Coordinates of C-alpha atoms in Angstrom, one line a residue:
X1 CA 0.0 0.0 0.0
X2 CA 1.2 3.5 -0.9
X3 CA 0.8 5.8 2.1
X4 CA 0.8 9.6 1.9
X5 CA 4.1 11.0 3.0
X6 CA 4.1 12.4 6.6
X7 CA 4.7 16.1 7.1
X8 CA 5.1 17.5 10.5
X9 CA 4.1 21.1 11.1
X10 CA 4.5 23.7 13.8
X11 CA 0.9 24.6 14.5
X12 CA 1.5 28.1 16.0
X13 CA 3.5 29.3 13.0
X14 CA 1.1 27.6 10.6
X15 CA -1.8 29.5 12.2
X16 CA 0.1 32.7 11.9
X17 CA 1.1 32.2 8.2
X18 CA 0.4 28.9 6.5
X19 CA 1.5 30.0 3.0
X20 CA 5.3 29.2 3.2
X21 CA 4.5 25.7 4.5
X22 CA 1.8 25.1 1.9
X23 CA 4.2 26.2 -0.8
X24 CA 6.7 23.6 0.3
X25 CA 4.0 21.0 0.4
X26 CA 2.8 21.9 -3.2
X27 CA 6.4 21.5 -4.4
X28 CA 7.5 18.5 -2.5
X29 CA 4.6 16.6 -1.1
X30 CA 1.3 17.8 -2.7
X31 CA -0.6 15.1 -0.9
X32 CA 0.6 14.5 2.6
X33 CA -0.5 13.3 6.0
X34 CA -0.2 15.9 8.8
X35 CA -0.2 14.2 12.2
X36 CA -1.1 17.4 14.0
X37 CA -4.4 17.4 12.2
X38 CA -4.9 13.7 11.8
X39 CA -5.7 14.4 8.2
X40 CA -4.3 14.0 4.6
X41 CA -4.0 17.4 2.9
X42 CA -4.6 18.0 -0.8
X43 CA -2.7 21.2 -1.7
X44 CA -2.8 21.5 -5.5
X45 CA -5.6 23.4 -7.2
X46 CA -6.5 20.9 -10.0
X47 CA -6.4 17.9 -7.7
X48 CA -8.7 19.7 -5.3
X49 CA -11.0 20.7 -8.1
X50 CA -11.2 17.2 -9.4
X51 CA -11.5 15.2 -6.2
X52 CA -14.0 17.5 -4.4
X53 CA -16.5 16.3 -7.0
X54 CA -15.9 12.7 -6.2
X55 CA -18.3 12.5 -3.2
X56 CA -18.5 8.8 -3.4
X57 CA -15.0 8.6 -2.1
X58 CA -14.5 12.0 -0.4
X59 CA -17.8 12.5 1.4
X60 CA -19.1 15.5 3.1
X61 CA -21.2 13.3 5.3
X62 CA -19.2 13.3 8.6
X63 CA -21.5 12.3 11.5
X64 CA -18.5 12.4 13.9
X65 CA -17.0 15.6 12.5
X66 CA -16.8 18.8 14.5
X67 CA -19.4 20.7 12.5
X68 CA -22.0 17.9 12.6
X69 CA -21.4 17.3 16.4
X70 CA -21.4 20.9 17.4
X71 CA -23.8 22.5 14.9
X72 CA -26.0 19.7 13.6
X73 CA -26.0 18.1 10.1
X74 CA -26.4 20.9 7.7
X75 CA -26.5 20.7 3.9
X76 CA -22.8 21.2 3.7
X77 CA -22.4 17.8 5.5
X78 CA -24.7 15.9 3.2
X79 CA -24.1 14.5 -0.3
X80 CA -26.3 13.4 -3.2
X81 CA -30.1 13.7 -3.0
X82 CA -30.1 14.8 0.6
X83 CA -27.8 17.7 -0.1
X84 CA -29.6 18.6 -3.3
X85 CA -33.0 18.7 -1.6
X86 CA -31.8 21.1 1.1
X87 CA -30.0 23.3 -1.4
X88 CA -33.2 23.6 -3.4
X89 CA -35.1 24.5 -0.3
X90 CA -32.7 27.3 0.6
X91 CA -32.3 28.7 -3.0
X92 CA -35.2 31.1 -2.9
X93 CA -33.5 33.0 -0.1
X94 CA -30.0 33.0 -1.7
X95 CA -30.5 33.1 -5.4
X96 CA -28.8 35.9 -7.4
X97 CA -32.3 37.2 -8.3
X98 CA -33.4 37.4 -4.7
X99 CA -30.1 39.1 -3.7
X100 CA -30.5 41.6 -6.5
X101 CA -34.1 42.5 -6.1
X102 CA -34.6 42.0 -2.3
X103 CA -31.4 41.9 -0.2
X104 CA -29.4 44.6 -2.1
X105 CA -31.7 47.3 -0.8
X106 CA -31.3 46.0 2.8
X107 CA -27.5 45.8 2.4
X108 CA -27.3 49.4 1.3
X109 CA -29.6 50.8 3.9
X110 CA -27.8 49.2 6.8
X111 CA -24.3 50.0 5.4
X112 CA -25.3 53.6 5.1
X113 CA -26.4 53.6 8.8
X114 CA -23.0 52.1 9.8
X115 CA -21.2 54.7 7.8
X116 CA -23.2 57.5 9.4
X117 CA -21.9 56.4 12.8
X118 CA -18.3 56.6 11.6
X119 CA -18.5 59.9 9.6
X120 CA -17.5 62.2 12.5
X121 CA -14.8 60.0 13.9
X122 CA -11.2 60.6 13.1
X123 CA -10.3 57.0 13.0
X124 CA -11.9 53.5 13.3
X125 CA -11.2 49.8 13.0
X126 CA -12.4 48.4 9.6
X127 CA -13.0 45.0 11.2
X128 CA -14.9 45.8 14.4
X129 CA -16.4 49.1 13.5
X130 CA -17.3 48.6 9.8
X131 CA -17.1 45.0 8.5
X132 CA -18.6 43.3 11.5
X133 CA -21.8 45.4 11.7
X134 CA -22.2 45.5 7.9
X135 CA -22.0 41.7 7.7
X136 CA -24.0 41.1 10.8
X137 CA -26.9 43.3 9.6
X138 CA -26.9 41.4 6.3
X139 CA -27.1 38.1 8.1
X140 CA -29.9 39.2 10.4
X141 CA -32.2 39.9 7.4
X142 CA -31.2 37.0 5.2
X143 CA -31.5 34.4 8.0
X144 CA -34.7 35.9 9.3
X145 CA -33.3 36.4 12.8
X146 CA -34.1 40.0 13.1
X147 CA -34.4 39.5 16.8
X148 CA -30.7 39.1 17.1
X149 CA -28.3 42.1 17.4
X150 CA -25.4 42.3 14.9
X151 CA -23.0 42.0 17.8
X152 CA -24.5 38.7 18.8
X153 CA -24.4 37.5 15.2
X154 CA -20.7 38.2 15.1
X155 CA -20.1 36.6 18.5
X156 CA -21.9 33.4 17.8
X157 CA -20.4 33.2 14.3
X158 CA -16.9 33.4 15.8
X159 CA -17.8 30.9 18.5
X160 CA -18.9 28.4 15.9
X161 CA -16.0 29.0 13.6
X162 CA -13.6 28.5 16.5
X163 CA -15.5 25.3 17.5
X164 CA -15.4 23.6 14.1
X165 CA -11.7 24.4 13.7
X166 CA -10.9 23.1 17.2
X167 CA -8.9 20.1 16.0
X168 CA -6.8 20.3 19.1
X169 CA -9.8 19.5 21.3
X170 CA -9.7 22.5 23.6
X171 CA -12.7 22.0 26.0
X172 CA -13.3 25.8 26.6
X173 CA -13.6 26.4 22.8
X174 CA -16.1 23.6 22.5
X175 CA -18.1 24.9 25.4
X176 CA -18.3 28.4 23.9
X177 CA -19.4 26.9 20.6
X178 CA -22.2 24.9 22.2
X179 CA -23.3 28.0 24.1
X180 CA -23.5 29.9 20.8
X181 CA -25.5 27.2 19.0
X182 CA -28.0 27.0 21.9
X183 CA -28.5 30.8 21.7
X184 CA -29.3 30.5 18.0
X185 CA -31.8 27.7 18.7
X186 CA -33.5 29.9 21.2
X187 CA -33.7 32.9 18.8
X188 CA -35.1 30.6 16.0
X189 CA -37.8 29.4 18.4
X190 CA -38.8 33.0 19.2
X191 CA -39.3 33.7 15.5
X192 CA -41.3 30.6 14.5
X193 CA -44.8 31.9 15.0
X194 CA -44.3 35.2 13.3
X195 CA -42.4 33.8 10.3
X196 CA -44.9 30.9 10.0
X197 CA -47.8 33.4 9.8
X198 CA -46.1 35.8 7.4
X199 CA -43.8 33.9 5.0
X200 CA -41.0 35.9 3.5
X201 CA -37.7 35.3 1.6
X202 CA -35.6 34.7 4.7
X203 CA -33.7 31.5 5.1
X204 CA -35.9 30.6 8.1
X205 CA -39.1 31.1 6.2
X206 CA -38.2 29.4 2.9
X207 CA -37.0 26.3 4.6
X208 CA -40.2 26.1 6.7
X209 CA -42.3 26.6 3.6
X210 CA -40.3 23.8 1.9
X211 CA -41.2 21.5 4.7
X212 CA -37.7 20.7 5.9
X213 CA -37.5 19.2 9.4
X214 CA -36.6 21.7 12.1
X215 CA -33.3 20.0 12.9
X216 CA -32.3 20.8 9.3
X217 CA -33.7 24.3 9.4
X218 CA -31.7 25.1 12.6
X219 CA -28.5 23.5 11.3
X220 CA -28.6 25.4 8.0
X221 CA -29.2 28.7 9.7
X222 CA -26.1 28.0 11.9
X223 CA -24.2 27.2 8.8
X224 CA -25.2 30.5 7.2
X225 CA -24.2 32.4 10.3
X226 CA -20.9 30.7 10.7
X227 CA -19.6 31.1 7.2
X228 CA -21.8 34.1 6.2
X229 CA -20.4 36.4 8.9
X230 CA -16.7 35.7 9.0
X231 CA -16.1 35.4 5.2
X232 CA -17.6 38.7 4.1
X233 CA -16.4 40.4 7.4
X234 CA -12.8 39.3 6.7
X235 CA -13.1 40.0 2.9
X236 CA -14.5 43.5 3.4
X237 CA -11.7 44.5 5.9
X238 CA -9.1 42.5 4.0
X239 CA -9.9 43.8 0.5
X240 CA -9.9 47.4 1.8
X241 CA -6.5 46.8 3.4
X242 CA -5.2 45.3 0.3
X243 CA -6.3 48.2 -1.8
X244 CA -4.9 50.8 0.6
X245 CA -1.6 49.0 0.7
X246 CA -1.5 48.6 -3.1
X247 CA -2.5 52.1 -4.2
X248 CA -1.8 51.3 -7.8
X249 CA -4.5 48.7 -7.7
X250 CA -7.0 51.1 -6.2
X251 CA -6.1 53.6 -8.9
X252 CA -7.2 51.0 -11.5
X253 CA -10.7 51.0 -10.0
X254 CA -10.9 54.7 -9.7
X255 CA -9.9 55.0 -13.4
X256 CA -12.5 52.5 -14.5
X257 CA -9.9 49.9 -15.6
X258 CA -10.9 47.4 -13.0
X259 CA -14.0 46.9 -10.7
X260 CA -14.7 46.4 -7.0
X261 CA -15.7 42.9 -8.0
X262 CA -12.3 42.3 -9.5
X263 CA -10.7 43.4 -6.2
X264 CA -12.9 41.2 -4.1
X265 CA -12.4 38.1 -6.3
X266 CA -8.6 38.6 -6.3
X267 CA -8.4 39.1 -2.6
X268 CA -10.5 36.0 -1.9
X269 CA -8.0 34.1 -4.1
X270 CA -4.9 35.7 -2.6
X271 CA -5.9 35.4 1.1
X272 CA -8.7 32.9 1.1
X273 CA -11.1 33.7 4.0
X274 CA -12.2 30.1 4.0
X275 CA -9.0 28.1 3.4
X276 CA -10.0 24.5 3.9
X277 CA -12.9 22.1 3.6
X278 CA -12.8 18.7 5.4
X279 CA -14.0 15.4 3.9
X280 CA -14.4 11.8 5.2
X281 CA -13.1 8.9 3.1
X282 CA -16.3 6.9 2.4
X283 CA -14.7 3.9 0.6
X284 CA -11.3 2.4 -0.1
X285 CA -9.7 4.1 -3.0
X286 CA -6.3 4.9 -4.6
X287 CA -5.9 8.5 -5.8
X288 CA -2.7 9.7 -7.5
X289 CA -1.0 6.6 -6.2
X290 CA -2.0 7.2 -2.6
X291 CA -4.2 4.7 -0.8
X292 CA -7.2 6.0 1.2
X293 CA -9.0 4.0 3.9
X294 CA -12.6 4.4 5.0
X295 CA -13.3 6.9 7.8
X296 CA -9.9 8.6 7.4
X297 CA -9.9 12.4 7.2
X298 CA -9.0 14.6 4.2
X299 CA -8.6 18.4 4.1
X300 CA -9.0 20.1 0.7
X301 CA -6.8 23.2 1.2
X302 CA -8.5 25.9 -0.9
X303 CA -6.1 28.5 0.3
X304 CA -3.2 26.5 -1.0
X305 CA -4.9 25.7 -4.3
X306 CA -5.5 29.4 -4.8
X307 CA -1.7 30.0 -4.6
X308 CA -0.8 27.1 -7.0
X309 CA 2.1 28.2 -9.2
X310 CA 1.0 26.0 -12.0
X311 CA -2.4 27.8 -12.3
X312 CA -1.7 31.4 -11.2
X313 CA 1.3 33.4 -12.3
X314 CA 3.1 35.0 -9.4
X315 CA 0.3 33.8 -7.1
X316 CA 1.7 35.6 -4.0
X317 CA 1.1 38.9 -5.8
X318 CA -2.2 40.9 -5.3
X319 CA -3.2 41.7 -8.9
X320 CA -6.9 42.7 -9.5
X321 CA -6.4 42.4 -13.3
X322 CA -5.7 38.7 -13.2
X323 CA -8.1 36.0 -14.3
X324 CA -9.6 34.5 -11.1
X325 CA -11.9 32.1 -12.8
X326 CA -9.9 29.2 -11.5
X327 CA -10.1 30.4 -7.9
X328 CA -11.4 28.0 -5.3
X329 CA -12.5 30.8 -2.9
X330 CA -16.1 29.5 -2.9
X331 CA -15.3 25.9 -3.4
X332 CA -16.1 23.7 -6.3
X333 CA -18.5 21.0 -7.4
X334 CA -21.8 20.3 -5.7
X335 CA -20.8 22.1 -2.5
X336 CA -20.0 25.4 -4.2
X337 CA -20.9 28.1 -1.6
X338 CA -24.7 28.6 -1.7
X339 CA -24.3 32.1 -0.4
X340 CA -21.8 33.2 -3.0
X341 CA -24.2 35.7 -4.7
X342 CA -25.0 37.4 -1.4
X343 CA -21.4 37.6 -0.4
X344 CA -20.3 39.0 -3.7
X345 CA -23.1 41.6 -3.7
X346 CA -22.5 42.7 -0.1
X347 CA -18.7 43.1 -0.5
X348 CA -18.3 44.2 -4.1
X349 CA -21.6 46.1 -4.8
X350 CA -22.1 47.7 -1.4
X351 CA -19.4 47.6 1.4
X352 CA -16.3 48.5 -0.7
X353 CA -17.7 51.2 -3.0
X354 CA -19.7 52.9 -0.3
X355 CA -16.7 52.9 2.1
X356 CA -14.3 54.4 -0.4
X357 CA -16.9 56.9 -1.7
X358 CA -17.6 58.1 1.9
X359 CA -13.9 58.2 2.9
X360 CA -11.9 59.0 -0.3
X361 CA -8.8 59.9 1.8
X362 CA -8.8 56.7 3.8
X363 CA -5.4 55.4 4.9
X364 CA -4.0 52.6 7.1
X365 CA -3.0 53.7 10.7
X366 CA -0.9 50.9 12.2
X367 CA 0.3 47.4 11.7
X368 CA -2.2 44.8 10.4
X369 CA -1.8 41.2 11.4
X370 CA -3.5 38.2 9.8
X371 CA -4.0 34.8 11.3
X372 CA -5.7 31.4 10.6
X373 CA -5.4 28.7 8.0
X374 CA -8.9 27.1 8.0
X375 CA -10.4 30.5 8.3
X376 CA -8.1 33.5 7.7
X377 CA -8.5 37.2 8.2
X378 CA -7.2 40.4 9.9
X379 CA -7.8 40.9 13.6
X380 CA -7.8 44.7 13.3
X381 CA -7.4 47.2 10.5
X382 CA -7.1 50.7 11.9
X383 CA -7.7 53.5 9.5
X384 CA -7.8 57.3 9.7
X385 CA -8.4 60.3 7.4
X386 CA -8.4 64.1 7.5
X387 CA -11.7 65.9 8.2
X388 CA -11.8 67.2 4.6
X389 CA -11.5 63.6 3.3
X390 CA -15.1 62.7 4.4
X391 CA -17.7 62.9 1.6
X392 CA -21.2 63.9 2.8
X393 CA -24.5 63.6 1.2

């Protein structure tokens, strides 16, 4: 039997910056077993793109996985007909048409309210003061949990993200995650009667109208909050930081030679907010000469695939003019992110253009540190401007 080569990593440095280690893996051991994760990692873009579709071997169904145990079995942890049925049930809330005709107005309204609170301040943190509330407000309306404050949305999202990335088994992280999921269940319960009597396009309502069992409704709302808060939050703050630290790229947008969507798509490739997707081996198989045994764990490393030198020229460079059509930022295959249209609209159609229009003289004020490998983003992005830099009206 051909076993995947073993690669030991130092988890602290990998969490701080996984890209150097991933580059070495791509070059020397593109499929390797990492004991610290108890998983075999796929690091090359084309291999990930091909194998993610082979759900008969690399299954999303993981009854013992962290996400299933802590958050319930959502559609991301189902394959085949079960996955397709729940994806169809959620589509009316997340379709490009619904985003364009229904949610876009809500996104703009709430983002304008957030900007109003910042207009008379000399400085703020793009993460905590802008991206967090913008993303949180969007999730309140999309999920139907209008009874939850945006701060709670962000808190429970982070709690769940930490929980499902808790491969070290820290009991405190697990306890916080379970507390967050219990809070979401309680808020869903509070909304059931009102939403049931007045159906709308929220995720809670469309799933109930489709007749999904409540355990699926709850699990899918938790899924939407976990990924739907941290990914746009980190992408809003991260893309703004990238443009401010690469003024020649921002100039391309201002001159009309590139778009805010180009910037978002390139940032999501360059520093993937969601850098990994786990799978369970469902049957014995041999892939690229490596034998896989049932119930072993596989990580498809999206963040690594998005830096694959064989697919992207100078992949470590932030270049908003590049072709990002091969990016794995939203996954691939049947589990392509269901909320992609909402995320793209919120970040590229609303949050970025409205921010830079309101604060044309925005500039970075201090060091910015990124962390994470399964989920990656900046902790803080402090910015400032001069009073005359604020555009009103």
